[in-house]
Short mmCIF file of C-alpha atoms and ligand atoms in Angstrom, two decimals:
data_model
loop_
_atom_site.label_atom_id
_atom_site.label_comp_id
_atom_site.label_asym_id
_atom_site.label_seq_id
_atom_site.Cartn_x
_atom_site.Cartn_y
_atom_site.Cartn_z
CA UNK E 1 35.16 3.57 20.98
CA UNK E 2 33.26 3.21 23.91
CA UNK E 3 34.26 6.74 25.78
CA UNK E 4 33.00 9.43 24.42
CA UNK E 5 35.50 12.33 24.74
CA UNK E 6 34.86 15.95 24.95
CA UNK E 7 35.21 17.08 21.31
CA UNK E 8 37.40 19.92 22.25
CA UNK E 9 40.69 21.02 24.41
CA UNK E 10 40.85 23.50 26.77
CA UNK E 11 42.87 26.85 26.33
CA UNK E 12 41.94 28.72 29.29
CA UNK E 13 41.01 27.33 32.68
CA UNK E 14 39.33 28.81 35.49
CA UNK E 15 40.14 28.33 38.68
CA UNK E 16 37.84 25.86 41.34
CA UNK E 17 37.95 26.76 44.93
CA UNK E 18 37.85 23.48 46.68
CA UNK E 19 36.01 23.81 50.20
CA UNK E 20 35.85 20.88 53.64
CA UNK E 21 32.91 19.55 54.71
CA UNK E 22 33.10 21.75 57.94
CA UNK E 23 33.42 25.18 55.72
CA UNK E 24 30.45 24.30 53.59
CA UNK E 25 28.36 23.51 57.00
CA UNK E 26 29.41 27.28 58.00
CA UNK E 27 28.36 28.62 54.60
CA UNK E 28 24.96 26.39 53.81
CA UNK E 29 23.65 28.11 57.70
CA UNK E 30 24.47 31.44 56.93
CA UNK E 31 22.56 30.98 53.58
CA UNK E 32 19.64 29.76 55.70
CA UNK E 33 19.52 26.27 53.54
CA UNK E 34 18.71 28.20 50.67
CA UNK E 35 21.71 27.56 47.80
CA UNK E 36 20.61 30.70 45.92
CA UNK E 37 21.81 32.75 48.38
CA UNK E 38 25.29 31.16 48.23
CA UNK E 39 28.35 32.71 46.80
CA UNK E 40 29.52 30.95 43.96
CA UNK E 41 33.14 31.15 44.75
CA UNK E 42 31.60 28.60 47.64
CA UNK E 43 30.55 26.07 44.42
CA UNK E 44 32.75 23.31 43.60
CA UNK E 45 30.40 22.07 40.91
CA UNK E 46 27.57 24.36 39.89
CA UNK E 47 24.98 22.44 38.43
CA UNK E 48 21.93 25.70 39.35
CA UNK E 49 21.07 25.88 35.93
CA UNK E 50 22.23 25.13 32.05
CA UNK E 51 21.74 28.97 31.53
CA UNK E 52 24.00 31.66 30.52
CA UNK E 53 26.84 29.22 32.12
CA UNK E 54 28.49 27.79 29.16
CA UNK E 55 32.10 28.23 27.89
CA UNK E 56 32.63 29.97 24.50
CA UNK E 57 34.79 29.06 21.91
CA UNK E 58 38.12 30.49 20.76
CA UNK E 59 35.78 31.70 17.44
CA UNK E 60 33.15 33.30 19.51
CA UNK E 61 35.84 35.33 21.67
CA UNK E 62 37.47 36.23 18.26
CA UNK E 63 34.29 37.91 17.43
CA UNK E 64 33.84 39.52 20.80
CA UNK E 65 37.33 41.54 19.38
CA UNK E 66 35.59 41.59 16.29
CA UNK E 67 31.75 43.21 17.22
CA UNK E 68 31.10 46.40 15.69
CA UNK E 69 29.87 48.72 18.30
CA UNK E 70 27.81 51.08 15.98
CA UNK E 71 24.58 52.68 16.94
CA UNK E 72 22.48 51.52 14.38
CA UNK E 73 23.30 49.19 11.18
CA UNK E 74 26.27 47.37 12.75
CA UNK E 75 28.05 44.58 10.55
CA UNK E 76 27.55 42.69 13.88
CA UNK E 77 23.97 42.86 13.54
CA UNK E 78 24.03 41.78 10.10
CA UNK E 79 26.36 38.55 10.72
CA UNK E 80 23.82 37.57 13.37
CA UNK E 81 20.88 38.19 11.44
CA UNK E 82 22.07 36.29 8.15
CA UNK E 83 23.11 33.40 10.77
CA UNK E 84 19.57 33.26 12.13
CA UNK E 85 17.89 32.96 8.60
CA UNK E 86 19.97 30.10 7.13
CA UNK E 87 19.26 27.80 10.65
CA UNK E 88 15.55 29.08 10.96
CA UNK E 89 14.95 30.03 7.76
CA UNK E 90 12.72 33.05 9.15
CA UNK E 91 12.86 36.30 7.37
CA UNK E 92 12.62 38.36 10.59
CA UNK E 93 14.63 39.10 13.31
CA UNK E 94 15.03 40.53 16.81
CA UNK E 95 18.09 40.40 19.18
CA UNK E 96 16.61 40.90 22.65
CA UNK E 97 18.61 40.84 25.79
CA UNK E 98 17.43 37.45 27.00
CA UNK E 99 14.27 34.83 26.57
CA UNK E 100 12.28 36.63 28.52
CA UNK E 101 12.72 39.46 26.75
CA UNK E 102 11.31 38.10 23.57
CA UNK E 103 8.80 36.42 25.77
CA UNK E 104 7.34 39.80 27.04
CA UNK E 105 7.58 41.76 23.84
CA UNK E 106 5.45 38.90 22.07
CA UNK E 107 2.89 38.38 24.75
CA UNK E 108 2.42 42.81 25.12
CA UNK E 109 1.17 42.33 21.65
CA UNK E 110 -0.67 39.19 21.78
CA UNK E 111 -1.86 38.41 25.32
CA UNK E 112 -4.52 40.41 27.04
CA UNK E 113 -7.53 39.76 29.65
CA UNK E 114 -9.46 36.78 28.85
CA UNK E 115 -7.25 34.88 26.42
CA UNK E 116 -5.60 31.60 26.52
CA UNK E 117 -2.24 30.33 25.89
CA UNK E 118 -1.51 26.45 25.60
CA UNK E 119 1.88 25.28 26.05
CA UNK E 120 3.58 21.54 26.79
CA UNK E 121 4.74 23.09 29.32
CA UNK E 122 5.29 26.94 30.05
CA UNK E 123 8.58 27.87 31.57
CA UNK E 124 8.21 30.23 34.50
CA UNK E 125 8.79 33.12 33.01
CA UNK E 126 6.88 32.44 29.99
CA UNK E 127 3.84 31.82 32.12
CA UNK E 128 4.66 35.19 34.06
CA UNK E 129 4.40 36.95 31.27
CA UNK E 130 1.75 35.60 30.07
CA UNK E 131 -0.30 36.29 33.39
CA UNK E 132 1.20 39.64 33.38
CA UNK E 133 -0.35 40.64 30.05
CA UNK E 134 -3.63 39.48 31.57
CA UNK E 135 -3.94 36.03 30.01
CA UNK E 136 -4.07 32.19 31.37
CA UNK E 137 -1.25 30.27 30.33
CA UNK E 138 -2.16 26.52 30.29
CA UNK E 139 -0.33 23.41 30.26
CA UNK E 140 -1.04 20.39 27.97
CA UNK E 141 1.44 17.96 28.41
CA UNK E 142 1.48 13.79 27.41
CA UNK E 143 0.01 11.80 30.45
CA UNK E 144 3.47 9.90 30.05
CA UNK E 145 5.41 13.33 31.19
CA UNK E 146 3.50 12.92 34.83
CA UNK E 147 5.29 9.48 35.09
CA UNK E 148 9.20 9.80 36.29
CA UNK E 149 9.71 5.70 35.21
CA UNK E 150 8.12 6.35 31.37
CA UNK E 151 10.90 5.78 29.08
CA UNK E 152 8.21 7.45 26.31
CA UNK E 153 10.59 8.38 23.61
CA UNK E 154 9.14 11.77 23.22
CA UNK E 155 8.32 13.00 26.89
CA UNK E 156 7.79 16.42 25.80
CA UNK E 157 5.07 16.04 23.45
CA UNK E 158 1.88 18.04 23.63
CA UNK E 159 -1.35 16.44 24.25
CA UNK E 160 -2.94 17.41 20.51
CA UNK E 161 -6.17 15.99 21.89
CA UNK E 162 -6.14 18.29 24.85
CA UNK E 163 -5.22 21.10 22.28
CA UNK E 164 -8.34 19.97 20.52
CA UNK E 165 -10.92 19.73 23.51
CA UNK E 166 -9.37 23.19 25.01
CA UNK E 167 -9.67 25.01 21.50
CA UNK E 168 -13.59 23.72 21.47
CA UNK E 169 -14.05 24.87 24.63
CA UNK E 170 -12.52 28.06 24.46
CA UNK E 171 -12.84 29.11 21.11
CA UNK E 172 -10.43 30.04 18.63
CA UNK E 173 -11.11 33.39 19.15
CA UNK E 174 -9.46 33.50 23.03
CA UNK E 175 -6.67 31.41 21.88
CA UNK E 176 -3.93 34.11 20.18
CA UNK E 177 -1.01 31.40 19.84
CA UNK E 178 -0.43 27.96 20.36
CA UNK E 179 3.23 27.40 22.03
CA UNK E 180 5.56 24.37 22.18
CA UNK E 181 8.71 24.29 24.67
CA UNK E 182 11.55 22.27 22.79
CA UNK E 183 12.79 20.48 24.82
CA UNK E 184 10.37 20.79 27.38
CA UNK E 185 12.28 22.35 30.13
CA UNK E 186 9.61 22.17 32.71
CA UNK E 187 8.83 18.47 32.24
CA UNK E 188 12.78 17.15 32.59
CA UNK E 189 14.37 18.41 29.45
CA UNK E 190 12.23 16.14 27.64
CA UNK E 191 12.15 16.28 23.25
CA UNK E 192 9.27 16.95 21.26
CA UNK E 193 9.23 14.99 18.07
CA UNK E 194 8.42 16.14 15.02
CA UNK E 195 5.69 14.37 14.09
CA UNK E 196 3.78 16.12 17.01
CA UNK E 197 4.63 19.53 16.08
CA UNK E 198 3.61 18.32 12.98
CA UNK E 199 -0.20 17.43 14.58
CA UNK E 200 0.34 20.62 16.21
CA UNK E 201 0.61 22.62 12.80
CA UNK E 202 -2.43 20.68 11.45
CA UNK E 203 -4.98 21.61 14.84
CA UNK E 204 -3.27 25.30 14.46
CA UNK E 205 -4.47 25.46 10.56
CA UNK E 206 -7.78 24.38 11.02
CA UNK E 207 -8.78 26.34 13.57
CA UNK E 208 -6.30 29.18 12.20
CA UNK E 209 -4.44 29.94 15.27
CA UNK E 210 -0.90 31.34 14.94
CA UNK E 211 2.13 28.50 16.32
CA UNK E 212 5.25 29.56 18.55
CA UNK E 213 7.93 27.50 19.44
CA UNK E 214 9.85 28.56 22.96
CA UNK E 215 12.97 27.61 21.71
CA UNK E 216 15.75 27.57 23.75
CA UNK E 217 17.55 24.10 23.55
CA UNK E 218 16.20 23.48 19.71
CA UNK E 219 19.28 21.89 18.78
CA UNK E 220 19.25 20.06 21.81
CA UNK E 221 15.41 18.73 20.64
CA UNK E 222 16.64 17.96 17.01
CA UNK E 223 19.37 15.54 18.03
CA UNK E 224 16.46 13.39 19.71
CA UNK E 225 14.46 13.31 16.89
CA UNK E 226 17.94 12.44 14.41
CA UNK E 227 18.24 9.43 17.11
CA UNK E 228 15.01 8.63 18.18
CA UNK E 229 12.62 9.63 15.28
CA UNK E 230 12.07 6.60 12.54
CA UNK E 231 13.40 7.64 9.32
CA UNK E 232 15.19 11.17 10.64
CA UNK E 233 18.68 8.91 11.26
CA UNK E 234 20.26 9.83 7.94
CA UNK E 235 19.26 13.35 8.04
CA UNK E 236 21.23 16.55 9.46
CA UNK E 237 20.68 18.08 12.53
CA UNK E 238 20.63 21.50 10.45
CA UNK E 239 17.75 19.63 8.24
CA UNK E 240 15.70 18.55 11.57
CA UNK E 241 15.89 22.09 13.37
CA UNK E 242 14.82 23.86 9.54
CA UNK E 243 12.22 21.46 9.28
CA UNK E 244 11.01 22.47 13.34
CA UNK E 245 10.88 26.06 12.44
CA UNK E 246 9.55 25.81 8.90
CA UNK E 247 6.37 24.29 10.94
CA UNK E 248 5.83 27.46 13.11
CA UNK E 249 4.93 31.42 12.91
CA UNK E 250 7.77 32.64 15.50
CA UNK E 251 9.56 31.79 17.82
CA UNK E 252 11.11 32.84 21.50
CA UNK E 253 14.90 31.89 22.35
CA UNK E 254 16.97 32.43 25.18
CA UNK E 255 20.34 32.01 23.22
CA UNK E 256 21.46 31.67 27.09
CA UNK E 257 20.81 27.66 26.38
CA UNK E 258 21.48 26.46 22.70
CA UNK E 259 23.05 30.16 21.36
CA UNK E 260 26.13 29.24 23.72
CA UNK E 261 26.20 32.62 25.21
CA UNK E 262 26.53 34.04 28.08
CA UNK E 263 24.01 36.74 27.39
CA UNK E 264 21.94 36.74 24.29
CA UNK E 265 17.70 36.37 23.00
CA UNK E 266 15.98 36.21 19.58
CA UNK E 267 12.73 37.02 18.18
CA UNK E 268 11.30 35.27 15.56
CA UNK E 269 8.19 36.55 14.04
CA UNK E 270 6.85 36.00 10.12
CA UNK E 271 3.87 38.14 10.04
CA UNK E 272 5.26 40.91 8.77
CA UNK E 273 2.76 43.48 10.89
CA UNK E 274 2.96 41.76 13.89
CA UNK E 275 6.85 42.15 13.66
CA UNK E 276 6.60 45.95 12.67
CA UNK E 277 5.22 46.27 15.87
CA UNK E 278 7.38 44.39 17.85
CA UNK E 279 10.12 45.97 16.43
CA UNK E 280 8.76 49.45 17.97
CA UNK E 281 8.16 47.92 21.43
CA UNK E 282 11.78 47.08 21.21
CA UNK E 283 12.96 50.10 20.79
CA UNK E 284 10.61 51.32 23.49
CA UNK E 285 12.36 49.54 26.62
CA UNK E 286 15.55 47.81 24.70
CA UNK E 287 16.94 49.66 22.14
CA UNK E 288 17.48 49.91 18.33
CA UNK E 289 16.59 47.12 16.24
CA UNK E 290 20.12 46.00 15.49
CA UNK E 291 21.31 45.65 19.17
CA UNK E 292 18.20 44.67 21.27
CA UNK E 293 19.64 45.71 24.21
CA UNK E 294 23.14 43.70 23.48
CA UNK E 295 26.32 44.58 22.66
CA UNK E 296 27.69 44.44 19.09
CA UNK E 297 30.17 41.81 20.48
CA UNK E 298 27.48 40.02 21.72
CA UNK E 299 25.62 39.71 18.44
CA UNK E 300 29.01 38.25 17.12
CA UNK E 301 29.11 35.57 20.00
CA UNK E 302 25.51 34.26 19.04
CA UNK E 303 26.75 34.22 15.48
CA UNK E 304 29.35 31.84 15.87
CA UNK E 305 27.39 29.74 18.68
CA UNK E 306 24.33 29.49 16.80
CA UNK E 307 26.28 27.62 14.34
CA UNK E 308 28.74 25.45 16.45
CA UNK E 309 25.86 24.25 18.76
CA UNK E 310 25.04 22.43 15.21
CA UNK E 311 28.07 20.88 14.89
CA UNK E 312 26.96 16.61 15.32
CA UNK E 313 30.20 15.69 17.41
CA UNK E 314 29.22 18.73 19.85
CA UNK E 315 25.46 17.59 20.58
CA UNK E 316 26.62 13.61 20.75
CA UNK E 317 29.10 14.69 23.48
CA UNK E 318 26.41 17.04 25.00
CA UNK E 319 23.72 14.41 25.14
CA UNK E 320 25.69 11.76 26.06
CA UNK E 321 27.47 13.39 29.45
CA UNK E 322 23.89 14.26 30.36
CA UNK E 323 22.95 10.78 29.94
CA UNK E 324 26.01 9.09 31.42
CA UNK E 325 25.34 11.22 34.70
CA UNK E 326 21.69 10.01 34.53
CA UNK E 327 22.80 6.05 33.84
CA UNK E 328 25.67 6.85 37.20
CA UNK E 329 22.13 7.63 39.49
CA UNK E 330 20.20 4.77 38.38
CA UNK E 331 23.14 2.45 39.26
CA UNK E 332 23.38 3.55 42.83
CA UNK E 333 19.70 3.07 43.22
CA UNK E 334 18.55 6.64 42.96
CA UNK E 335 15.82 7.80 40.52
CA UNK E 336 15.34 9.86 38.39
CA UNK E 337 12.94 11.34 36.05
CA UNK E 338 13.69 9.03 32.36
CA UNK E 339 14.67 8.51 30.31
CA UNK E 340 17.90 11.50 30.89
CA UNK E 341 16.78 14.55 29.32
CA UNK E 342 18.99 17.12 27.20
CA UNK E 343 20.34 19.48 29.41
CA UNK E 344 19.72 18.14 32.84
CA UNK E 345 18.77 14.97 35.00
CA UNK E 346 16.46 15.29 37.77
CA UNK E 347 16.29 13.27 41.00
CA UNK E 348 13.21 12.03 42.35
CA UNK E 349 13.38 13.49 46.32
CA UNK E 350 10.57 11.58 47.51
CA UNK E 351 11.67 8.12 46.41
CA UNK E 352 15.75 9.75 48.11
CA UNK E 353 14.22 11.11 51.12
CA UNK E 354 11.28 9.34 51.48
CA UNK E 355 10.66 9.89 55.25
CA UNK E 356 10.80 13.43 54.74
CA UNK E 357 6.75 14.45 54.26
CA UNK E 358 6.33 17.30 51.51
CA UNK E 359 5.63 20.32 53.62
CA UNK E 360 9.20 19.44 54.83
CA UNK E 361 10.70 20.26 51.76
CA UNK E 362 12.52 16.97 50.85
CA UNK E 363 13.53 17.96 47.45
CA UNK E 364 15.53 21.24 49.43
CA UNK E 365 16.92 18.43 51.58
CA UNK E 366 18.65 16.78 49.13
CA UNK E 367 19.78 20.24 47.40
CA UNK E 368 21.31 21.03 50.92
CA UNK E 369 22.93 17.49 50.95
CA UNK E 370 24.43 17.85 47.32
CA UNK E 371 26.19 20.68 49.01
CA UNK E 372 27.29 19.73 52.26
CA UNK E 373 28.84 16.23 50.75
CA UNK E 374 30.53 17.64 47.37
CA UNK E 375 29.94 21.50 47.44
CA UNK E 376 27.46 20.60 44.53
CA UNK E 377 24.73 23.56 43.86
CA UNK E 378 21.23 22.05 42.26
CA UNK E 379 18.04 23.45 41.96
CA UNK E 380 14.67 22.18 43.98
CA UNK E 381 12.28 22.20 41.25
CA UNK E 382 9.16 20.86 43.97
CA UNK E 383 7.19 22.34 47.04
CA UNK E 384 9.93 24.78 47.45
CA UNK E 385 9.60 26.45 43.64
CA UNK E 386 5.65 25.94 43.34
CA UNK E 387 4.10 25.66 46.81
CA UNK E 388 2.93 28.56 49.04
CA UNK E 389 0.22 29.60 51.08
CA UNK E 390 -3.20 28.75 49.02
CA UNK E 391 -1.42 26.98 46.20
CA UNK E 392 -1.82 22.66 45.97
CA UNK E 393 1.64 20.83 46.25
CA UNK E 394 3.31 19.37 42.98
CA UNK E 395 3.05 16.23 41.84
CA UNK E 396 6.37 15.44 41.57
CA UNK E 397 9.23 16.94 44.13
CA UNK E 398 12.27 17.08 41.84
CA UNK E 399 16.03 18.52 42.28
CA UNK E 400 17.76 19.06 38.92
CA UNK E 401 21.27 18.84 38.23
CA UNK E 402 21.84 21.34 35.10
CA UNK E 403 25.12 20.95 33.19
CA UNK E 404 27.02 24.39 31.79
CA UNK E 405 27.38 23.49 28.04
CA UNK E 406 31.55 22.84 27.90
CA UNK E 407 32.48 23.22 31.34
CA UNK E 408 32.47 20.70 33.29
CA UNK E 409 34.72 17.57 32.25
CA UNK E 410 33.62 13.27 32.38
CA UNK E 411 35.75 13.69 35.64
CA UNK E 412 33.35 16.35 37.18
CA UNK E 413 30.58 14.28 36.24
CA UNK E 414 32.22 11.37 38.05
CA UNK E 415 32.83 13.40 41.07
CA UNK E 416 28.70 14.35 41.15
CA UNK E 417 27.73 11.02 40.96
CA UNK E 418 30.15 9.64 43.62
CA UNK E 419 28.87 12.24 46.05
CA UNK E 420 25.42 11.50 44.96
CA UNK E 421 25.76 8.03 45.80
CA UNK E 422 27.41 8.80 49.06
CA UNK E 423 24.78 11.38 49.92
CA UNK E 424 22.32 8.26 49.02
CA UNK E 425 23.92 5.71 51.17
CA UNK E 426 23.60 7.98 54.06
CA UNK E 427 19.95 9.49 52.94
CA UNK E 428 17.96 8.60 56.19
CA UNK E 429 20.08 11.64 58.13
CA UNK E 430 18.69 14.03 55.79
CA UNK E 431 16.45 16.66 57.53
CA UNK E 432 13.64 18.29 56.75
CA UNK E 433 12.85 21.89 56.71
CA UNK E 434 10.86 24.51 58.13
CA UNK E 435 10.59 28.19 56.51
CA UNK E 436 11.55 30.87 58.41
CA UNK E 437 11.09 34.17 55.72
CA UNK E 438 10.11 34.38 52.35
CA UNK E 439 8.72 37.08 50.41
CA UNK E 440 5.21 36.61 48.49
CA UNK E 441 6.27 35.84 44.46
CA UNK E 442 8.93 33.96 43.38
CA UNK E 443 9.94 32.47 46.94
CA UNK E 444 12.34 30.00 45.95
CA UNK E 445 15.70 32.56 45.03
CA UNK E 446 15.68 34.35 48.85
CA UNK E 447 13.32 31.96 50.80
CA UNK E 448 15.04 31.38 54.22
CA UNK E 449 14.94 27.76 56.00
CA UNK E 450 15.64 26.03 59.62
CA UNK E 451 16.75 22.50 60.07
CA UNK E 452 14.17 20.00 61.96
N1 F0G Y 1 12.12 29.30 28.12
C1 F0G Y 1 12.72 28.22 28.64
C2 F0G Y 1 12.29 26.86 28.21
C3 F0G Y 1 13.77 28.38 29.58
O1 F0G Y 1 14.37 27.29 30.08
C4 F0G Y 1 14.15 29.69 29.96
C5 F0G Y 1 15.22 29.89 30.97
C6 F0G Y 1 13.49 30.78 29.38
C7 F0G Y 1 12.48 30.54 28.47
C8 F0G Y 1 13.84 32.20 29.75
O2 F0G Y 1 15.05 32.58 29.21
O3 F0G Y 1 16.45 33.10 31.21
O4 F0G Y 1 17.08 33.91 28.92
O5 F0G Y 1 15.15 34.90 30.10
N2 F0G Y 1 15.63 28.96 31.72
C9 F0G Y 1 16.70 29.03 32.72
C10 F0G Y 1 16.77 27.74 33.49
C11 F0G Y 1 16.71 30.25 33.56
O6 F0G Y 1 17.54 27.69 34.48
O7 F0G Y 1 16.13 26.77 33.11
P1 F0G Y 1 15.98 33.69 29.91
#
């Protein structure tokens, strides 16, 4: 069969409130252009982010009934814990509140003034918490990744000779982890194969530098490598993701993404020391050891989704509706960064709204468009996200459309791409924009805008 249903039914339904044109003019001014500041009961389709969005299974709301609530040594904890050792095989284990969480927890303990972290590609907060602990976070991505047309299998690879050359010119010494981002958020949702972590585990050894994996979609990553990876198609997706973590020392997640949670973070560390200590910085700012700042029902919820996000029919559905919105774009001329990534395509704005120069903010144009044609909400990953007074623009002025994991149905998907293309066919009335308030850090979620 050519259509590729979604490999479950629905027993409770939320409710969409469906807007007119005119109302979402109203609403997109008083938000000054910005789409964070919009209500979400103003979304039709909200495609801001893959994160924390998803719909959870009849299972995983049996075992929000079920969580034990206990202080300390709930059975929660323990059904969570034994979960997250058979898929990682890792012996130790943190609940934290979220990814970032984990993210600052680890880098307390390992970052510091003067040290180095290389990434693929850091995720914003990873990179923020790395800075905040003192240390330069760098990326090291494939020259393929700066090229939206390259159909490079394996987009998010690191660049192991730029791992090399930065180690040599560094030293080991300033270098207190290697990370990889699977996929690589940052560069389009883009796998990592396993051969490169592989090269990445060798460089690591020699030079005997600890390796982290930022692992938020890793079940996302090891359906990729099961279709794209020669001689990983008659493997299990449970026997790719043990083989990614058997190659590292820890690991962040933001079970937000591939935990199918709505709230939810792990720690992975081996070294035993290293995760004594973390385990006491925990309890400093997020409580015992067996919550992490969670609920007991929420322990239960990762559980279960940690386990269902395995399930083959799940991530062939989940790849493919990315990939079927991605194929939609390309036929009504619009590109995007390829080939489709996991959890998310991204447009290109400047080839969309090409007259619009950058300091206009063309990728915020077509995120304001999105919205006033369908009542779509996407995220301006360009000038917007990384520009600012004294900083260079980016390379690449992107808008990505995230999709909630179970939400959204082929007809949704339909309905993007049809206002997509009409928002296309009509592109040379977008606007630019001009700012008009926006504090110092992290400008993009209140930045205010005027229409030229
Ligand atoms: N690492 C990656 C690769 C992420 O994509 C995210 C979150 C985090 C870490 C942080 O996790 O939000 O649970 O603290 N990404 C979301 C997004 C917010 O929209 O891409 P968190």
């Amino acid at each position: 069969m050519k259509t590729i249903i979604e490999p479950f039914r629905i027993k409770s339904v939320e409710p969409i409130r469906m807007t007119t044109v005119e109302q979402r003019e109203g609403i997109l001014r008083e938000a000054g252009f910005n789409t964070f500041l919009i209500r979400a009961r103003d979304v039709i389709i909200d495609l801001l982010t893959d994160s924390g969005t998803g719909a959870m299974s009849a299972e995983q709301w049996a075992g929000v009934m079920r969580g034990d609530e206990s202080y300390a040594g709930a059975d929660s904890f323990f059904r969570f814990r034994d979960v997250m050792r058979s898929v990682t095989g890792m012996e130790n284990i943190l609940p934290t509140h979220q990814g970032r969480a984990s993210e600052r927890i680890l880098f307390e303990l390992i970052g510091g003034k003067g040290l180095v972290v290389p990434n693929n590609a850091h995720f914003d907060t990873t990179r923020a918490n790395i800075e905040h602990s003192g240390a330069e976070a760098v990326n090291l991505p494939i020259p393929e990744a700066k090229d939206p047309s390259s159909r490079h299998p394996f987009k998010g690879n690191m660049d192991v000779a730029g791992l090399e050359e930065l180690i040599s010119r560094v030293g080991r010494d300033r270098i207190p982890a290697v990370m990889c981002t699977v996929t690589n958020n940052s560069g389009g949702g883009q796998p990592v194969s396993l051969a490169n972590l592989r090269a990445i585990r060798k460089v690591c050894d020699a030079h005997r530098i600890p390796f982290f994996l930022d692992a938020c979609r890793f079940a996302e990553n090891a359906w990729f490598v099961k279709q794209r990876e020669p001689g990983q198609q008659h493997r299990t997706v449970r026997e790719i993701v043990r083989d990614m973590f058997d190659l590292v020392d820890g690991s962040t997640i933001s079970a937000k993404k591939d935990g199918m949670v709505n709230i939810g973070g792990v720690l992975l560390i081996r070294d035993k020391s290293l995760f004594t200590r973390a385990c006491n910085l925990l309890i400093l700012t997020e409580g015992y050891v067996t919550y992490g700042g969670l609920a007991g029902r929420d322990l239960e919820a990762m559980a279960q989704g940690f386990q269902e996000v395995l399930e083959e029919d799940y991530l062939h559905y989940r790849i493919r509706s990315t990939e079927y919105l991605g194929e939609k774009l390309l036929a009504s001329g619009i590109h995007i960064v390829e080939p489709p990534g996991g959890h998310a395509i991204y447009i290109d704005a400047k080839h969309f709204a090409p007259h619009i120069p950058q300091e206009q903010f063309p990728g915020q144009a077509v995120v304001c468009g999105l919205y006033r044609v369908g009542g779509i909400r996407a995220c301006e990953i360009g000038s917007v996200m990384f520009g600012g007074p004294g900083r260079p623009a980016p390379a690449m002025e992107l808008v990505r459309l995230a999709i909630p994991r179970r939400v959204y149905t082929q007809s949704h998907i339909d309905y993007v791409a049809e206002a997509a293309a009409e928002l296309f066919a009509k592109r040379k009335h977008l606007r630019g924009l001009r700012i008009t308030e926006a504090p110092e850090v992290l400008r993009h979620f209140t930045v205010r805008f005027a229409e030229i």
